[in-house]
Coordinates of C-alpha atoms and ligand atoms in Angstrom, one line a residue:
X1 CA 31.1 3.9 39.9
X2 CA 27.2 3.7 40.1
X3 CA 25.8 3.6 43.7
X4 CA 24.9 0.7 45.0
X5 CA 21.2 0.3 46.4
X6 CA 20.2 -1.0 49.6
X7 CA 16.3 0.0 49.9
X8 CA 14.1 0.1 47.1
X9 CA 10.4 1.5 47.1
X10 CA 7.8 0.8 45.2
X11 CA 4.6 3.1 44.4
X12 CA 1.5 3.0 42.1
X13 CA 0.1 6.1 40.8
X14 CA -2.7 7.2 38.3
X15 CA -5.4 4.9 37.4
X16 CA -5.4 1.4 38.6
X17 CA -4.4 -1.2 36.3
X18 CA -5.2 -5.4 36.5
X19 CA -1.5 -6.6 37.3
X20 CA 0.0 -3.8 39.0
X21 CA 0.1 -6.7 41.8
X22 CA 2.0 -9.2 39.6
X23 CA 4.2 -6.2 38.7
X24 CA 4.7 -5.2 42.9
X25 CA 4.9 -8.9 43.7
X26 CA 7.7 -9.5 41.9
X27 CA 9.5 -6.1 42.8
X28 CA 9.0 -7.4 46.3
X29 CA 10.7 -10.8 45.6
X30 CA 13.4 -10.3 43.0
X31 CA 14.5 -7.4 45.3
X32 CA 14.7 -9.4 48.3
X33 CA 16.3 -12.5 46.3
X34 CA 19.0 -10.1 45.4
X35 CA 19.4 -9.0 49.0
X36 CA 17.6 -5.6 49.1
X37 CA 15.2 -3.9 51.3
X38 CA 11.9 -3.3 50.0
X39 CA 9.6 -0.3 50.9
X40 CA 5.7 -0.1 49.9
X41 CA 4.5 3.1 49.1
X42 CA 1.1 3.7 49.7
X43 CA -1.3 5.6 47.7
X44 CA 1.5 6.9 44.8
X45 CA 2.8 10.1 45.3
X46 CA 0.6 11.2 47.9
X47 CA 1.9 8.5 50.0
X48 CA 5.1 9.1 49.1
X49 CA 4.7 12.7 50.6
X50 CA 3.1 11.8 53.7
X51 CA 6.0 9.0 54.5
X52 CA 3.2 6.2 54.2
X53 CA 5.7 3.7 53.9
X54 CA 5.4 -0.3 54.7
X55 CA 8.6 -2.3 54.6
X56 CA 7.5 -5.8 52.7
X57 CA 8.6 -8.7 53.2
X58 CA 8.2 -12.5 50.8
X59 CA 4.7 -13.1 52.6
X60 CA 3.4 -10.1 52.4
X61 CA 2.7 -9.9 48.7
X62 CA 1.3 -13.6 49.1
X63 CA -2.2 -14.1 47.0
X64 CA -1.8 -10.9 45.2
X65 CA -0.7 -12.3 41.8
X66 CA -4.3 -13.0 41.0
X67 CA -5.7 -10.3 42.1
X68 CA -6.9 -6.8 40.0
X69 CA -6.7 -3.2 41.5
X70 CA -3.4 -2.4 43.4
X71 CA -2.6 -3.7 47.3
X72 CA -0.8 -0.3 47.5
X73 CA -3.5 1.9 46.3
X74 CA -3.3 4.7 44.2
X75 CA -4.2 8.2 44.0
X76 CA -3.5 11.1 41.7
X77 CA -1.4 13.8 43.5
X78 CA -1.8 17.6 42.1
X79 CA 1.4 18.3 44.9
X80 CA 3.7 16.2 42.9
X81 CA 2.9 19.1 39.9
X82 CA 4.5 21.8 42.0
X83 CA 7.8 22.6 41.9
X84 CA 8.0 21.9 46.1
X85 CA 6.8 18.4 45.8
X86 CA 9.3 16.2 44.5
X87 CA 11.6 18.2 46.4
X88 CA 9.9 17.0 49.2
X89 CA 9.4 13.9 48.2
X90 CA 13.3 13.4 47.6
X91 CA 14.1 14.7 50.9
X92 CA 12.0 12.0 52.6
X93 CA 13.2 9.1 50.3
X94 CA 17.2 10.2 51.6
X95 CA 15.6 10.7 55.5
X96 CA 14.4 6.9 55.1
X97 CA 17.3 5.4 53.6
X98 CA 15.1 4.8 50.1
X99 CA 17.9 4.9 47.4
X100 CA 15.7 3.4 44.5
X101 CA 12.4 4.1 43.5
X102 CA 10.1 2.3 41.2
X103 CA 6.8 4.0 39.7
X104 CA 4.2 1.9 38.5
X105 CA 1.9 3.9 36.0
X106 CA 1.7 6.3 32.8
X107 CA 3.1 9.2 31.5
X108 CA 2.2 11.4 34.4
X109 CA 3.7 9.7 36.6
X110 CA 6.6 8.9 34.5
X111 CA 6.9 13.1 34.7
X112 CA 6.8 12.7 38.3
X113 CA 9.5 10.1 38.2
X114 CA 11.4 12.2 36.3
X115 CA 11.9 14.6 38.6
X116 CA 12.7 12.4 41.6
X117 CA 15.7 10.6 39.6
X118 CA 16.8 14.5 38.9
X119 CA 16.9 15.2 42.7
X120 CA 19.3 12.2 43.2
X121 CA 16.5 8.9 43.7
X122 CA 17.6 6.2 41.1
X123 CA 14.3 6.1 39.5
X124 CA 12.5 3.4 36.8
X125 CA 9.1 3.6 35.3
X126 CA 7.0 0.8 35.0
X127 CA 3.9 1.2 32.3
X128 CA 0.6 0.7 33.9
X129 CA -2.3 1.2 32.1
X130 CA -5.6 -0.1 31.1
X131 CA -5.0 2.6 27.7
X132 CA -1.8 1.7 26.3
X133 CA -0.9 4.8 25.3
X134 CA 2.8 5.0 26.4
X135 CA 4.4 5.6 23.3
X136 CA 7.3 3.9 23.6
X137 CA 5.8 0.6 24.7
X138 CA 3.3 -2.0 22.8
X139 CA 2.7 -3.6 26.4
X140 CA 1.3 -1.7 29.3
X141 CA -0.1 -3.5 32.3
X142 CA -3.5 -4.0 32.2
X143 CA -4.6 -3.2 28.6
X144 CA -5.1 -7.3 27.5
X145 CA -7.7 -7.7 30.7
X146 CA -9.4 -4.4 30.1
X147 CA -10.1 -5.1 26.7
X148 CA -10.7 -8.7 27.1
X149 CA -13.4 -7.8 29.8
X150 CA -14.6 -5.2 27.2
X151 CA -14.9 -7.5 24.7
X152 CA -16.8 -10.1 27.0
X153 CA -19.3 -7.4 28.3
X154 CA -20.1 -6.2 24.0
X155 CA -20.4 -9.6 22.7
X156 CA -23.1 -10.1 25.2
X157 CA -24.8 -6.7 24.6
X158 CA -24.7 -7.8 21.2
X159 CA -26.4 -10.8 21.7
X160 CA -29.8 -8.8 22.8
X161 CA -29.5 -6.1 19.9
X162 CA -29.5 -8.9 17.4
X163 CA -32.4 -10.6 19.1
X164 CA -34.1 -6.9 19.5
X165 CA -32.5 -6.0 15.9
X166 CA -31.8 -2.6 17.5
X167 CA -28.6 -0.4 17.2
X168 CA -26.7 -0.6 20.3
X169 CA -23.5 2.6 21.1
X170 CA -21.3 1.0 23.7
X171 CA -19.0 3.4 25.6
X172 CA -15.8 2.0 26.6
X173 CA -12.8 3.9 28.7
X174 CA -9.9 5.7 26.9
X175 CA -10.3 9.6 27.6
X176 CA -7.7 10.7 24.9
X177 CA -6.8 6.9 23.7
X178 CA -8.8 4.8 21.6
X179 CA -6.7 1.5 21.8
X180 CA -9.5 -0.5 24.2
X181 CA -12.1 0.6 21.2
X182 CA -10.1 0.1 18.4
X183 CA -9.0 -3.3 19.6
X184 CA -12.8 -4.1 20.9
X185 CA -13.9 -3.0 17.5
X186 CA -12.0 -5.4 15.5
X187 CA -12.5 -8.1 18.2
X188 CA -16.6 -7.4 18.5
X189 CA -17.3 -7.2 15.1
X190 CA -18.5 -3.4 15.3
X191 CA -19.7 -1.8 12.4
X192 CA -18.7 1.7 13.8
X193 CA -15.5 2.8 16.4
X194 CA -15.8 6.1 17.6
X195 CA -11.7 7.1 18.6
X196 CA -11.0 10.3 20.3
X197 CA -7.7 10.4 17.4
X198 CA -10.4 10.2 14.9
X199 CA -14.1 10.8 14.9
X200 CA -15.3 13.2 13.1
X201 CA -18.4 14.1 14.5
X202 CA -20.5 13.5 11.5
X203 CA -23.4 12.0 12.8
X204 CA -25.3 12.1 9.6
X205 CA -22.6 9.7 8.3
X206 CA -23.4 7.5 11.2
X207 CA -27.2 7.6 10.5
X208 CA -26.5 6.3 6.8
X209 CA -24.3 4.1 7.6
X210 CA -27.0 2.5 10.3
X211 CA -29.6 2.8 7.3
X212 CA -27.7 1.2 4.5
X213 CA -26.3 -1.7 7.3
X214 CA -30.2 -2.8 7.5
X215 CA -31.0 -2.8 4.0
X216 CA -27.9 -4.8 4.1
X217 CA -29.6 -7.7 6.3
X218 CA -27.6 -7.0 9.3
X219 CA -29.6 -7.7 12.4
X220 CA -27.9 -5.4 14.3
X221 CA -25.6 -2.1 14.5
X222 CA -23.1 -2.3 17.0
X223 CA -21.3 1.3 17.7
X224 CA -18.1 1.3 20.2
X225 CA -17.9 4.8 21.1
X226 CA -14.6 6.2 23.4
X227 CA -15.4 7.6 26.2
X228 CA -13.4 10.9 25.5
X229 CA -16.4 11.1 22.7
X230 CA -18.7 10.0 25.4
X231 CA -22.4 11.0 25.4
X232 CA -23.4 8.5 24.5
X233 CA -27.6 8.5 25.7
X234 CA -28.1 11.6 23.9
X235 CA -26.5 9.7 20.8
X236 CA -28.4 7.1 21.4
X237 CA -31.2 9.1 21.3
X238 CA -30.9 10.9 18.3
X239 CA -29.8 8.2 16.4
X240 CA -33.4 6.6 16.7
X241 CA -35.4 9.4 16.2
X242 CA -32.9 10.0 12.5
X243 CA -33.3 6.0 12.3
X244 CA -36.5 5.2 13.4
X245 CA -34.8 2.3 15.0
X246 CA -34.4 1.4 18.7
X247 CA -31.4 2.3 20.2
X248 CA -29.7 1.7 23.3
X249 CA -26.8 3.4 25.2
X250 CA -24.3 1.1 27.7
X251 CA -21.4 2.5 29.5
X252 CA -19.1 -0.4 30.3
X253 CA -17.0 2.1 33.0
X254 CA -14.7 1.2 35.7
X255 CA -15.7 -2.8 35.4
X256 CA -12.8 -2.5 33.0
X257 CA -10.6 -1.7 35.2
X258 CA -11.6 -4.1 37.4
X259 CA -11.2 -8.4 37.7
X260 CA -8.2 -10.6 37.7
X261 CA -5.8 -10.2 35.1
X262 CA -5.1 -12.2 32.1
X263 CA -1.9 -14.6 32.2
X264 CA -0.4 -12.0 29.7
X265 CA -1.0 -9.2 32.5
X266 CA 0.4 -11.4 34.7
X267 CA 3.5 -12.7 32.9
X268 CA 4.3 -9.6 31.2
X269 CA 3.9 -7.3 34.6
X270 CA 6.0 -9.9 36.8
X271 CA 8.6 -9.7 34.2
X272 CA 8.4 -5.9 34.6
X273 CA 9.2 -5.5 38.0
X274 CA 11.9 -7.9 38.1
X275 CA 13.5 -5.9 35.4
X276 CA 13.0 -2.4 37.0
X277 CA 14.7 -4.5 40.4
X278 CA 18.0 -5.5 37.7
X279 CA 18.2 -2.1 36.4
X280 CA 18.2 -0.5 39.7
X281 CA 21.1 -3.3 41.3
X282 CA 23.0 -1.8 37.6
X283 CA 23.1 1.6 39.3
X284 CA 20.8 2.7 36.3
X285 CA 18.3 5.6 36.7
X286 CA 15.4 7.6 35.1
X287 CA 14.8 4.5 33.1
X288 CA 11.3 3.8 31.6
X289 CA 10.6 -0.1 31.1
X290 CA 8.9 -1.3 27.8
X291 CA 8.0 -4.0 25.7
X292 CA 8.9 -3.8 21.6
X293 CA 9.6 -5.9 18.8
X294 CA 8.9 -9.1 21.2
X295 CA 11.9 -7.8 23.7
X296 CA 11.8 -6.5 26.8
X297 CA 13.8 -2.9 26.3
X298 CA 14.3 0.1 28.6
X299 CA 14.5 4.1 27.8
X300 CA 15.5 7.1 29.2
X301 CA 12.1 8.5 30.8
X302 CA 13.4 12.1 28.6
X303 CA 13.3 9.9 25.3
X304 CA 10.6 7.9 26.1
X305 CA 7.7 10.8 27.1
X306 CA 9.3 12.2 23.8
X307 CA 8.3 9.7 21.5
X308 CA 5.0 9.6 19.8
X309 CA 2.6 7.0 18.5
X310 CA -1.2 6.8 17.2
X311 CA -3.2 4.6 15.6
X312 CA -3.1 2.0 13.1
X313 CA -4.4 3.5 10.0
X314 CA -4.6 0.0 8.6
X315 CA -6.8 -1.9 11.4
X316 CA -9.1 1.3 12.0
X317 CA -9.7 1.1 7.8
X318 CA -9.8 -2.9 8.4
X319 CA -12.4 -2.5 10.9
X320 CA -14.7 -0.9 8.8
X321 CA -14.4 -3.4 5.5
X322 CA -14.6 -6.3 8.1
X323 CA -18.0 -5.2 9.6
X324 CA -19.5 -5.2 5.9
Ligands
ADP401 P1 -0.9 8.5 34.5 O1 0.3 8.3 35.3 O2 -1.8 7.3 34.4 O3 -0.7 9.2 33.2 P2 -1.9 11.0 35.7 O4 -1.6 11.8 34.5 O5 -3.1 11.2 36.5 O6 -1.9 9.5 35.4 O7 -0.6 11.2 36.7 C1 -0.5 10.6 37.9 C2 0.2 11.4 38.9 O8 1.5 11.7 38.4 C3 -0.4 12.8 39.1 O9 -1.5 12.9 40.0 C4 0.8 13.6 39.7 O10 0.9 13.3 41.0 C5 2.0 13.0 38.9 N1 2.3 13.8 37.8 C6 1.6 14.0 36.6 N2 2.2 14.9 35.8 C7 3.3 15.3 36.5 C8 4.3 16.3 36.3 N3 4.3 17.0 35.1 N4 5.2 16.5 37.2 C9 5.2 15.8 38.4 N5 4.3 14.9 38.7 C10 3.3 14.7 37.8
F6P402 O1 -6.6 4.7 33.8 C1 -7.0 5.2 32.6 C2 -8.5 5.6 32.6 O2 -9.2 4.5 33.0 C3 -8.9 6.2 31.4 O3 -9.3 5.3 30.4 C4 -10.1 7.0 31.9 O4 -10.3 8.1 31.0 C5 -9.6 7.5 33.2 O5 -8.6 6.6 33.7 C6 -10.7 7.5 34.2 O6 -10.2 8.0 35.4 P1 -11.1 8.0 36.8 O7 -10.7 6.8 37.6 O8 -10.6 9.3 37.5 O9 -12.5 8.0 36.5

């Protein structure tokens, strides 16, 4: 007979995402429609170890919907790595009566998550982040607003490099992932995406490619470089002196993380927490939420940080041909 819970709490961790707030919203509500207590977690794990809890109520996650970052904060937590600190952390969840727990974030956190649901705290994962690269999911929150306010920020950049006819290297986030450039690269138009999973670092190729895309009559060469390939100013740089043409570096940054989330964020992260709030009432644990084959599905956090996934062959070959 699975336990029955009584107080659930709910914690972000990791980077911020636009619609962790949908997602914590409608933890809040479904949990309290079903009769449960609900406990905010402040700052993630860090929080968590520090007690920083604050019981929520309907009103209290009034006006958040709409709203990017995370009402709860976040924070990375180098504690949680140690063996000590989800001990801790367990101890403190049973000393405040918190008998479900639900982690908003990636993989990192889904480790940490792990852990807690192995010292006895029923435990789901929600995905939340702006890099989609939780293998078991297609959806995680915040990747459709990062890259749509990606997309908004190059096409504009664009604009002036046409005008200018210059070559423009656009860094967008994705340390080890290169979902926001691939996806950007497709959407923009870019003749060249620079992925962490694949560049080569030829940038003799990249030179040629800039050369033979003028004689082409393209009025512009529009590079979306990953920012775990980053440097992009001293690209920039040589590029123009190899080139002869002007070049111009623009980091896009945290903006991406930033602004109010799409309705897909929104939809797609309420649905989320509602769902971590019905596996929880089911007595179910160490459960990772995720989106596939246009269902909502859940995993076992062992299977899920197991799985693997990379990307498209076919759209990063498309890109290229598309940009021709
Ligand atoms: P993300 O969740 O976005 O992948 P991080 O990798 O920064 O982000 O992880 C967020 C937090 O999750 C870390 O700061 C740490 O507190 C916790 N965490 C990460 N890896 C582990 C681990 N192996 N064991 C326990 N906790 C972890
Ligand atoms: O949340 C994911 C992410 O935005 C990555 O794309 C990026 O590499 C990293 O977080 C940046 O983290 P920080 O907020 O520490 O600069």
């Amino acid at each position: 007979m699975a336990k029955e819970i009584n107080k659930i709490g709910v914690l972000t961790s990791g980077g911020d995402a636009p619609g962790m707030n949908a997602a914590i919203r409608a933890v809040v509500r479904q949990a309290l429609s079903k009769g449960k207590k609900v406990v905010g977690v402040k700052r993630g794990y860090a929080g968590l170890l520090q007690g920083e809890f604050i019981e929520m109520e309907a009103r209290d996650v009034s006006d958040t919907i709409q709203r990017g970052g995370t009402i709860l904060q976040t924070a990375r937590c180098p504690e949680f790595m140690m063996e000590e600190g989800p001990k801790e952390a367990a101890k403190i969840c049973k000393e405040n009566g918190i008998d479900g727990m639900i982690v908003i974030g990636g993989d990192g956190s889904f480790r940490g998550a792990q852990k807690l649901a192995a010292l006895g705290v029923n435990t789901i994962g929600i995905p939340g982040t702006i890099d989609l690269d939780i293998a078991c999911t297609e959806y995680t929150i915040g990747f459709d607003t990062a890259v749509n306010t990606a997309m908004e920020a190059i096409d504009k950049v664009r604009d002036t490099s046409t005008s200018h006819e210059r070559c423009s290297i656009i860094e967008v986030m994705g340390r080890h992932a290169g979902y926001i450039a691939l996806w950007c690269g497709i959407a923009n138009g870019a003749e060249d995406i620079l992925l962490p999973e694949r560049y080569d670092y030829d940038e003799q190729k990249l030179v040629d490619n800039i050369i033979e895309n003028f004689k082409r009559g393209k009025k512009h060469h529009i590079i979306i470089n990953a920012e775990g390939i980053g440097h992009s100013a001293g690209m920039a740089r040589r590029i123009e002196a190899a080139t002869g043409l002007e070049t111009r570096a623009t980091i896009l940054g945290h903006m991406q993380r930033g602004g109010q989330p799409t309705c897909k964020d929104r939809v797609y992260a309420s649905t989320m927490g509602a769902y971590a709030v019905d596996l929880l009432c089911q007595g179910k644990s160490n459960r990772v939420i995720a989106y596939k084959n246009g269902e909502y599905v859940d995993f076992d956090i062992d299977e899920a940080l197991a799985m693997q996934k990379g990307i498209s062959d076919y759209q990063f070959q498309i890109c290229k041909n598309l940009s021709l």
